[in-house]
Short mmCIF file of C-alpha atoms and ligand atoms in Angstrom, two decimals:
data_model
loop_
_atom_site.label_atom_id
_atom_site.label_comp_id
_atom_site.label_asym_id
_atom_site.label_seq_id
_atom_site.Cartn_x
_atom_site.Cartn_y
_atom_site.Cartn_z
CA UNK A 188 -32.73 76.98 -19.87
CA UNK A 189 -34.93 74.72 -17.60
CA UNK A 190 -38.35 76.66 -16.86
CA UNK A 191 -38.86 77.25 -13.02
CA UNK A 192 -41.94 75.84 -11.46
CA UNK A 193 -44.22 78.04 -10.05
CA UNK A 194 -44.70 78.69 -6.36
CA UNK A 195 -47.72 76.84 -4.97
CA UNK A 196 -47.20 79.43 -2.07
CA UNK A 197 -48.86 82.87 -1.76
CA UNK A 198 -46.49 85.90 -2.90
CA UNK A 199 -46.58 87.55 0.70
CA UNK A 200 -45.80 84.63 3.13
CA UNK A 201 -42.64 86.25 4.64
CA UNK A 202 -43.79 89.69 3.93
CA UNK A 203 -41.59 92.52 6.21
CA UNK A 204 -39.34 89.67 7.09
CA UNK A 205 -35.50 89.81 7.44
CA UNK A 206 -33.63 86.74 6.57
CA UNK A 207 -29.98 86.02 7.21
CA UNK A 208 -28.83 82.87 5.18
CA UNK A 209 -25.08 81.64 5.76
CA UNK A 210 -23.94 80.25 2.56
CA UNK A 211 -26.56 81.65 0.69
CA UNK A 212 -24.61 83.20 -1.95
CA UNK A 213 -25.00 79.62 -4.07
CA UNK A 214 -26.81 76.01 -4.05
CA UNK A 215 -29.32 75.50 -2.09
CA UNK A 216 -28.61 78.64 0.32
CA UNK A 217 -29.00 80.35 -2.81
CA UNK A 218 -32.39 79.07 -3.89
CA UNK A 219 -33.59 79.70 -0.33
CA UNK A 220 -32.33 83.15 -0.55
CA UNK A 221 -34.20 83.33 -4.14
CA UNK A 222 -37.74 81.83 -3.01
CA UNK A 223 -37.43 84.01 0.11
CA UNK A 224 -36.82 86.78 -1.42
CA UNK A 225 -39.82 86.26 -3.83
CA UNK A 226 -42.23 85.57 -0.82
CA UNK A 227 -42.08 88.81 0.37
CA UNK A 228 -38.52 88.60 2.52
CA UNK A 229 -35.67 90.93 2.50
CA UNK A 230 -31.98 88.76 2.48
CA UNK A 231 -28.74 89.02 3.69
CA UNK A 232 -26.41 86.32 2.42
CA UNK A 233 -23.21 85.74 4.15
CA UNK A 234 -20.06 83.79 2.70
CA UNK A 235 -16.53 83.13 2.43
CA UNK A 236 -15.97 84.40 -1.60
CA UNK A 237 -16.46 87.81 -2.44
CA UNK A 238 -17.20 87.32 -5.92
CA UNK A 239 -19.81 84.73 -5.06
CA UNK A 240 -21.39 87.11 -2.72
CA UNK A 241 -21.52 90.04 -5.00
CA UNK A 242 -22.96 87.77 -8.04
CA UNK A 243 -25.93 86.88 -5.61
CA UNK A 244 -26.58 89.82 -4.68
CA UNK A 245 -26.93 91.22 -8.19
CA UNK A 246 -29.11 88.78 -9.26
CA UNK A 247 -31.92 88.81 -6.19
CA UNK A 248 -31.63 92.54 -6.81
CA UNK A 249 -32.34 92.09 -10.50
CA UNK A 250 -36.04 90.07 -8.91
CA UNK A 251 -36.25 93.10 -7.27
CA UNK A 252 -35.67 91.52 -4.22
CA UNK A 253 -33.65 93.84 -1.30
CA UNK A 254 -30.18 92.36 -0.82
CA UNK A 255 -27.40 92.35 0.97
CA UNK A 256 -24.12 90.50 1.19
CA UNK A 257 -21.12 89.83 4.05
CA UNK A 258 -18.10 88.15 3.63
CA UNK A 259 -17.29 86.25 6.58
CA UNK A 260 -16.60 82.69 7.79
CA UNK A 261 -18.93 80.42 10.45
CA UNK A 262 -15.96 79.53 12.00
CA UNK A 263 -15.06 82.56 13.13
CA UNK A 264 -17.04 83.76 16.15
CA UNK A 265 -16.22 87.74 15.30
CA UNK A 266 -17.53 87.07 12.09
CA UNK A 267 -20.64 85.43 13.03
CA UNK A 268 -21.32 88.54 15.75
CA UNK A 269 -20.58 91.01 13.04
CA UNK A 270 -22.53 89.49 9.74
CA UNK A 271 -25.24 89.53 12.57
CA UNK A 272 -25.28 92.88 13.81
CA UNK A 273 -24.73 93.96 10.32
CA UNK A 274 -27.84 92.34 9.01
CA UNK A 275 -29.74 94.09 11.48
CA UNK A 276 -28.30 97.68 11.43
CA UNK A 277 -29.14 97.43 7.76
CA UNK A 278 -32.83 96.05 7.75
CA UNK A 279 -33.07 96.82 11.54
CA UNK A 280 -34.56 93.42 13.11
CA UNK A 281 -33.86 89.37 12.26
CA UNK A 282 -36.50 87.41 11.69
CA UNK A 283 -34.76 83.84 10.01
CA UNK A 284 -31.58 82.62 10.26
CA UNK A 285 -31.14 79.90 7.95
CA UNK A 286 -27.43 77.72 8.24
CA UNK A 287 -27.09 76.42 4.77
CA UNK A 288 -23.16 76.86 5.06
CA UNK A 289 -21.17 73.61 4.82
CA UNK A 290 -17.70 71.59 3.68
CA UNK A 291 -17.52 68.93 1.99
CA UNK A 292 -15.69 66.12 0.34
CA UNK A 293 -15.27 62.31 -0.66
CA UNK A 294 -12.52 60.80 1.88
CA UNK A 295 -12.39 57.14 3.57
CA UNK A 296 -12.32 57.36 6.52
CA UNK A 297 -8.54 55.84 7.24
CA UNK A 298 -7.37 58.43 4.35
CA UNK A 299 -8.90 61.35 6.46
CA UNK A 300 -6.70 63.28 9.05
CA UNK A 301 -7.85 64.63 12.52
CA UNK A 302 -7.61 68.14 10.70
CA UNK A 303 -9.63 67.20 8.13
CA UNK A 304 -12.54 65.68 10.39
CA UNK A 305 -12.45 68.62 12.72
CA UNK A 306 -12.71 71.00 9.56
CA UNK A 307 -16.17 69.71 8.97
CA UNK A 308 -17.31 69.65 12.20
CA UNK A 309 -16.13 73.24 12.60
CA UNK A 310 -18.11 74.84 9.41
CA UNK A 311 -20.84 72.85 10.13
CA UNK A 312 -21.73 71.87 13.43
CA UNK A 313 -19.88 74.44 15.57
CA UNK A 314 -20.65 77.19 12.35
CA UNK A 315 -24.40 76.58 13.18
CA UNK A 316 -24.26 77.06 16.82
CA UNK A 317 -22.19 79.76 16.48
CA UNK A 318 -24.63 82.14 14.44
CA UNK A 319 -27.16 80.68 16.36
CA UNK A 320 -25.87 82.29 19.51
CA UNK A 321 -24.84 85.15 17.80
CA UNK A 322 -28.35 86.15 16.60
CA UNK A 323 -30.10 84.84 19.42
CA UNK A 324 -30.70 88.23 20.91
CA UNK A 325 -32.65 89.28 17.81
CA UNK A 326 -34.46 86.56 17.67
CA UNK A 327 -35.77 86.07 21.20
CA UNK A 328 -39.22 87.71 21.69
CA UNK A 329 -39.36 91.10 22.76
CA UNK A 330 -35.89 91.49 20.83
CA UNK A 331 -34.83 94.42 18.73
CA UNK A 332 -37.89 95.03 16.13
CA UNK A 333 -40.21 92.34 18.00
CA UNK A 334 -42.87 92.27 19.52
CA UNK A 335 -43.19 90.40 23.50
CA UNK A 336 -44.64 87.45 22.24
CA UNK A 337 -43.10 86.98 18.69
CA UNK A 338 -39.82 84.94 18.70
CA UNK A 339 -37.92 84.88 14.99
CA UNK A 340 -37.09 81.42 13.56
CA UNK A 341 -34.31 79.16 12.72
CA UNK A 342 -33.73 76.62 9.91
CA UNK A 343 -29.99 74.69 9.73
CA UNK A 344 -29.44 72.20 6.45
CA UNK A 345 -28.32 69.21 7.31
CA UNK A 346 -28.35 66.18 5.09
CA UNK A 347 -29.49 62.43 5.50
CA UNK A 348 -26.05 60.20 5.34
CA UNK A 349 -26.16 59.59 9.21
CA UNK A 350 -30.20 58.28 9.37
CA UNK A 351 -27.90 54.99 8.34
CA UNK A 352 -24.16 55.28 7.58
CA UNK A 353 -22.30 56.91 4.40
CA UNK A 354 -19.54 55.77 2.47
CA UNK A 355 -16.58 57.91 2.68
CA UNK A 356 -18.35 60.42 4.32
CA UNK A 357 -17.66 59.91 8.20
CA UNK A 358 -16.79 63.83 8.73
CA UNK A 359 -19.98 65.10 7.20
CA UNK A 360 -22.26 62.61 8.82
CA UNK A 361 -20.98 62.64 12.30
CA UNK A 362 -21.30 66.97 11.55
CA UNK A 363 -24.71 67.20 10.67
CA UNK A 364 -26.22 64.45 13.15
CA UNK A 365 -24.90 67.17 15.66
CA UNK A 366 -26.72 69.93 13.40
CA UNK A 367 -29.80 67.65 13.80
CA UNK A 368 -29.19 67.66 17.44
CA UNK A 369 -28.73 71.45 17.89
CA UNK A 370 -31.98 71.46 15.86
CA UNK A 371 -33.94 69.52 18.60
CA UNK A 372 -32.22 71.24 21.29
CA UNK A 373 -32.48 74.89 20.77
CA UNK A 374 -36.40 73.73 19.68
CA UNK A 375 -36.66 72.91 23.66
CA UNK A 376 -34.49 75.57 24.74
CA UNK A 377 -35.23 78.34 22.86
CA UNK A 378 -38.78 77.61 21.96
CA UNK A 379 -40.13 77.55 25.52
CA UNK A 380 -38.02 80.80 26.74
CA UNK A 381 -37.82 82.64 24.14
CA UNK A 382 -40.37 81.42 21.48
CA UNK A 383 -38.08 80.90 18.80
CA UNK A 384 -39.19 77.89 16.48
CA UNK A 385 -35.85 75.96 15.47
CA UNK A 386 -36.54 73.41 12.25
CA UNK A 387 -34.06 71.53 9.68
CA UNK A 388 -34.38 70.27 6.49
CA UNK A 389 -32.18 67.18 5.44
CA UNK A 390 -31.79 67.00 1.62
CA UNK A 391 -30.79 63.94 -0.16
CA UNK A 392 -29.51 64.13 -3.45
CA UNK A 393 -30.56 67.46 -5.07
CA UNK A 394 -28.82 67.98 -8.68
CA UNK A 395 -27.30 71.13 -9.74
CA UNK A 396 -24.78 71.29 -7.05
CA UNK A 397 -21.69 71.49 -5.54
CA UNK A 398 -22.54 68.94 -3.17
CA UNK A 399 -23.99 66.90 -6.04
CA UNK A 400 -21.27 67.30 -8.35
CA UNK A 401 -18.47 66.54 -5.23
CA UNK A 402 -20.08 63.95 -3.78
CA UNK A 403 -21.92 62.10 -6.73
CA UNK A 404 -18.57 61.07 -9.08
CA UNK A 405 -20.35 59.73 -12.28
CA UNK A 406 -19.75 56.28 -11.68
CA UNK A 407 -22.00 56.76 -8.16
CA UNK A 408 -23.97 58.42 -9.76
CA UNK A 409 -25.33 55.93 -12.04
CA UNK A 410 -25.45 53.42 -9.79
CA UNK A 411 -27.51 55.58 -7.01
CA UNK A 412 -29.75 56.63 -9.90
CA UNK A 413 -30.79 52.69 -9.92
CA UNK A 414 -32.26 53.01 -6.51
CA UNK A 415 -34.13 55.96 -6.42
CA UNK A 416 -37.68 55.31 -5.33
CA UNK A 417 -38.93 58.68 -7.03
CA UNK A 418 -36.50 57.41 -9.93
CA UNK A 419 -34.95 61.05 -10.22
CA UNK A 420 -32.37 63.49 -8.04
CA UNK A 421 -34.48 66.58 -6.46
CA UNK A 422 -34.29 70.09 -7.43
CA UNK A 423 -33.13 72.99 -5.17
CA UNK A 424 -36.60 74.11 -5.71
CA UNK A 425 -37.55 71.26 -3.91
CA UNK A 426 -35.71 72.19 -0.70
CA UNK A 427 -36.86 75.88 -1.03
CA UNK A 428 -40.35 74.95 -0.99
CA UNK A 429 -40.28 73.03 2.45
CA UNK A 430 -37.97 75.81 3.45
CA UNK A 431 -40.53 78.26 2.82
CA UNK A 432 -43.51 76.19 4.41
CA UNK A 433 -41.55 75.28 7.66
CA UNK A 434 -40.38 79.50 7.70
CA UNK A 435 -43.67 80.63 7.40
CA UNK A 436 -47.06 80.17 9.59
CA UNK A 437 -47.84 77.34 7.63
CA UNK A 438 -45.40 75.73 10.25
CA UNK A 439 -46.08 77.93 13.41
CA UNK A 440 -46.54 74.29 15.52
CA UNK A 441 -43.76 72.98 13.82
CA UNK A 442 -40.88 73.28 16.27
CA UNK A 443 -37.53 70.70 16.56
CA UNK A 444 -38.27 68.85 13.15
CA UNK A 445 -35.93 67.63 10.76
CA UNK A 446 -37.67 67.24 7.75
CA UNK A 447 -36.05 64.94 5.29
CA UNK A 448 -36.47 66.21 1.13
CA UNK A 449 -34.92 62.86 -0.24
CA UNK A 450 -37.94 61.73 -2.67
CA UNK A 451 -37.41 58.41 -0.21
CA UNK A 452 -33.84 58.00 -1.06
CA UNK A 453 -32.68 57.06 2.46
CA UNK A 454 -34.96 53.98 2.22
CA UNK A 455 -33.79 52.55 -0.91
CA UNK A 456 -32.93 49.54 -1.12
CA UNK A 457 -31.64 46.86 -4.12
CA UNK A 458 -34.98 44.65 -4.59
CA UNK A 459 -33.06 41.46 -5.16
CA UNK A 460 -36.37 39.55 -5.81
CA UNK A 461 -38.84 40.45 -8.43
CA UNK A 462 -42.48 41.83 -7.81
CA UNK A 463 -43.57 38.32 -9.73
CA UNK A 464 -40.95 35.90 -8.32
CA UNK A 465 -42.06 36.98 -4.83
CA UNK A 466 -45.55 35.91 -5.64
CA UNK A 467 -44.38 32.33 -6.62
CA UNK A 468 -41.96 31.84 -3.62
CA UNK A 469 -44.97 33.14 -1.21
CA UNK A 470 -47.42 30.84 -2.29
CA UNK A 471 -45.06 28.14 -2.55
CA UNK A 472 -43.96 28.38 0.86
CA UNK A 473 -47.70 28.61 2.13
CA UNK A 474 -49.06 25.70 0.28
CA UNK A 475 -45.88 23.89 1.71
CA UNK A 476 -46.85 24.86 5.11
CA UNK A 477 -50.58 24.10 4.61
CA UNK A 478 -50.05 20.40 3.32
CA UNK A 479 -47.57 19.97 6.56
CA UNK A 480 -47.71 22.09 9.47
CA UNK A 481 -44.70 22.64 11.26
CA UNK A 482 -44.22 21.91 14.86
CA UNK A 483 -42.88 20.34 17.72
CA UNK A 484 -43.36 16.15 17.42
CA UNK A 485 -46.01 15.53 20.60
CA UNK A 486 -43.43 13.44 22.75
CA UNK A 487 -41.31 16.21 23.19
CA UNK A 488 -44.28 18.41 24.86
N1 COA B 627 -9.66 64.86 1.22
C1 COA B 627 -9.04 64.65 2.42
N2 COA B 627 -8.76 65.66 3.29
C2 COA B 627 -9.12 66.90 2.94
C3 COA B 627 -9.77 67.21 1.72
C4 COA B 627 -10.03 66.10 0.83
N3 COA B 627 -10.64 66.28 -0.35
N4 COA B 627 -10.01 68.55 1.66
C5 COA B 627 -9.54 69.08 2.81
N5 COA B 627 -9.01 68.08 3.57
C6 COA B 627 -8.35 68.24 4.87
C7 COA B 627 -6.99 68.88 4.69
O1 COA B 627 -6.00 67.94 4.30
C8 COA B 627 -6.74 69.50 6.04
O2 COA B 627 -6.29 68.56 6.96
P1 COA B 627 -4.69 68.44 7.34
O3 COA B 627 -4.31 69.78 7.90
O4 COA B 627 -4.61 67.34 8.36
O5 COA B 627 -3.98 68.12 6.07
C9 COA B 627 -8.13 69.91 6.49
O6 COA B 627 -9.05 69.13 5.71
C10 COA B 627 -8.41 71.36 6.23
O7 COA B 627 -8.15 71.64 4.88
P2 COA B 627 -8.08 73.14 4.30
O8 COA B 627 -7.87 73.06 2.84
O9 COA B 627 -7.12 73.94 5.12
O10 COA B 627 -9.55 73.61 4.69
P3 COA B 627 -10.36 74.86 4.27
O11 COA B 627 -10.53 75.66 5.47
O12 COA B 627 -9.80 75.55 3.07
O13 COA B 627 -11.76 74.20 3.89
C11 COA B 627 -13.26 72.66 2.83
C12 COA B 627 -11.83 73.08 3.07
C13 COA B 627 -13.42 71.31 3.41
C14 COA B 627 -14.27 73.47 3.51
C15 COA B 627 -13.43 72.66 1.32
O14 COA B 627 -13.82 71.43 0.88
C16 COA B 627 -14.32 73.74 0.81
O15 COA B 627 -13.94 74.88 0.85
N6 COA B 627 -15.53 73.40 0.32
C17 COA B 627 -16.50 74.39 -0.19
C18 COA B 627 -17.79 74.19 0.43
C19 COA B 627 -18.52 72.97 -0.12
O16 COA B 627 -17.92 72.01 -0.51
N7 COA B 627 -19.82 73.03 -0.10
C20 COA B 627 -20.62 71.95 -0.54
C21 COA B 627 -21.40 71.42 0.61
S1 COA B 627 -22.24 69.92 0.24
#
């Protein structure tokens, strides 16, 4: 087994706080919920599977971390209200609501019904402005366990195929550049009446998941792997980290950011010329252009 890398982070960062992560029983919810929970926080996960749920659970217990898990879905708005009020009658107050909850699959776009689009959309985009709604009133200042001045946090996951455009992936991109757009709005919104800081983190390819593994068929794989400017996938350890810097008061005048954990990936590009041929073809052209300047012929001025 893979050694973890140490936090560069204090222990105590999110000391006393209360975290509720939606899909945070695996992935990257999970290693949010993990790192969290090892800063100091205490976690509720919420999630669709049982069996998922009650594995997490056991195993941030087993860090010695206080845990807690609900079954429920993001789609459903009674769900959202109850996973919410749970969380709080059990740690009594909400400090971080983190939407890591998402769907997810490989479809062209002409091969994808209505259904299937609106599916997406629903889990993530509508999912993460439904908890959001349904925990504002713990989060707002002056809320249940706060203090006047001290509004809680939000972080929603959202993921880089829309900076540009995705192949087979028109549901998911189209879902989180509204999750990107919820980010910057609730920043406005809820930051200036309520001072609640609302941040997202868009991951590019992070190995070791579902997403990986669903979206990233082998043959993609390789060929992605080509144009990596870091030359590697990230690790969910990766995404935990910024997680953790934006959550705590490292990132207090951080508010309506998406920060993007891709290791560059959006940018790549093929470099169809090499470094060396590039240095021929520029000096070519410039000694060209030296020796006979380019211009309009004087009778035609
Ligand atoms: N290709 C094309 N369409 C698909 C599909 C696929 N692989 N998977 C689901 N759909 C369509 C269905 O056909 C259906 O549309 P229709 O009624 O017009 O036929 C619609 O999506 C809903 O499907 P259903 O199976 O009822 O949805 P669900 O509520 O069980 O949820 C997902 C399905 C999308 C959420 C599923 O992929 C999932 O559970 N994923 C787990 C979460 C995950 O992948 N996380 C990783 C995040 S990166």
């Amino acid at each position: 087994m893979e050694m973890e890398s140490p936090s560069p982070f204090k222990g105590d960062i999110l000391k006393g706080k209360v975290v509720l992560l939606t899909g945070g029983g695996s992935g990257i919810g999970f290693e949010i919920s993990a790192q969290f929970g090892k800063h100091g926080a205490s976690i509720a996960i919420m999630g669709r599977r049982k069996n998922v749920l009650d594995d997490a659970v056991s195993a941030l217990r087993s860090l010695g971390i206080p845990a807690v898990g609900f079954v429920g879905d993001v789609r459903r708005r009674e769900d959202a209200q109850r996973v919410v009020d749970a969380t709080v009658k059990h740690f009594g107050k909400l400090d971080i609501l983190v939407n890591a909850a998402a769907g997810n699959f490989l479809v062209a776009a002409e091969d994808l019904s209505p259904n299937g689009f609106k599916t997406v959309l629903d889990i993530d985009s509508v999912g993460t402005f439904t908890m959001c709604h349904e925990a504002l009133k713990y989060l707002k200042k002056g809320g249940p366990g706060r203090s006047s001045s001290d509004g809680g946090f939000i972080l929603n996951i959202s993921a880089t195929l829309h900076f540009t455009a995705s192949w087979y992936q028109i549901h998911v991109s189209a879902a989180k550049a509204a999750v990107d757009s919820l980010t910057r709005n609730l920043a406005l919104e809820w930051g200036t009446d309520y001072d609640i800081r609302v941040n997202g983190i868009a991951p590019g390819p992070i190995g070791d998941t579902a997403g990986f593994r669903k979206l990233m068929p082998q043959e993609m794989n390789n060929k992605v792997m080509e144009d990596l400017p870091l030359d590697k996938v990230g690790e969910k350890w990766d995404v935990a980290m910024a997680a953790l810097y934006l959550a705590s008061d490292a990132g207090k005048f951080i508010n309506g950011t998406t920060l993007t954990v891709d290791g560059g990936a959006w940018l790549s590009r093929p470099r169809r010329i090499t470094k060396d041929a590039v240095k021929q073809f520029s000096r070519t052209v410039e000694q060209k252009s030296r020796a006979a300047p380019v211009g309009l012929p004087t009778s035609k001025l």
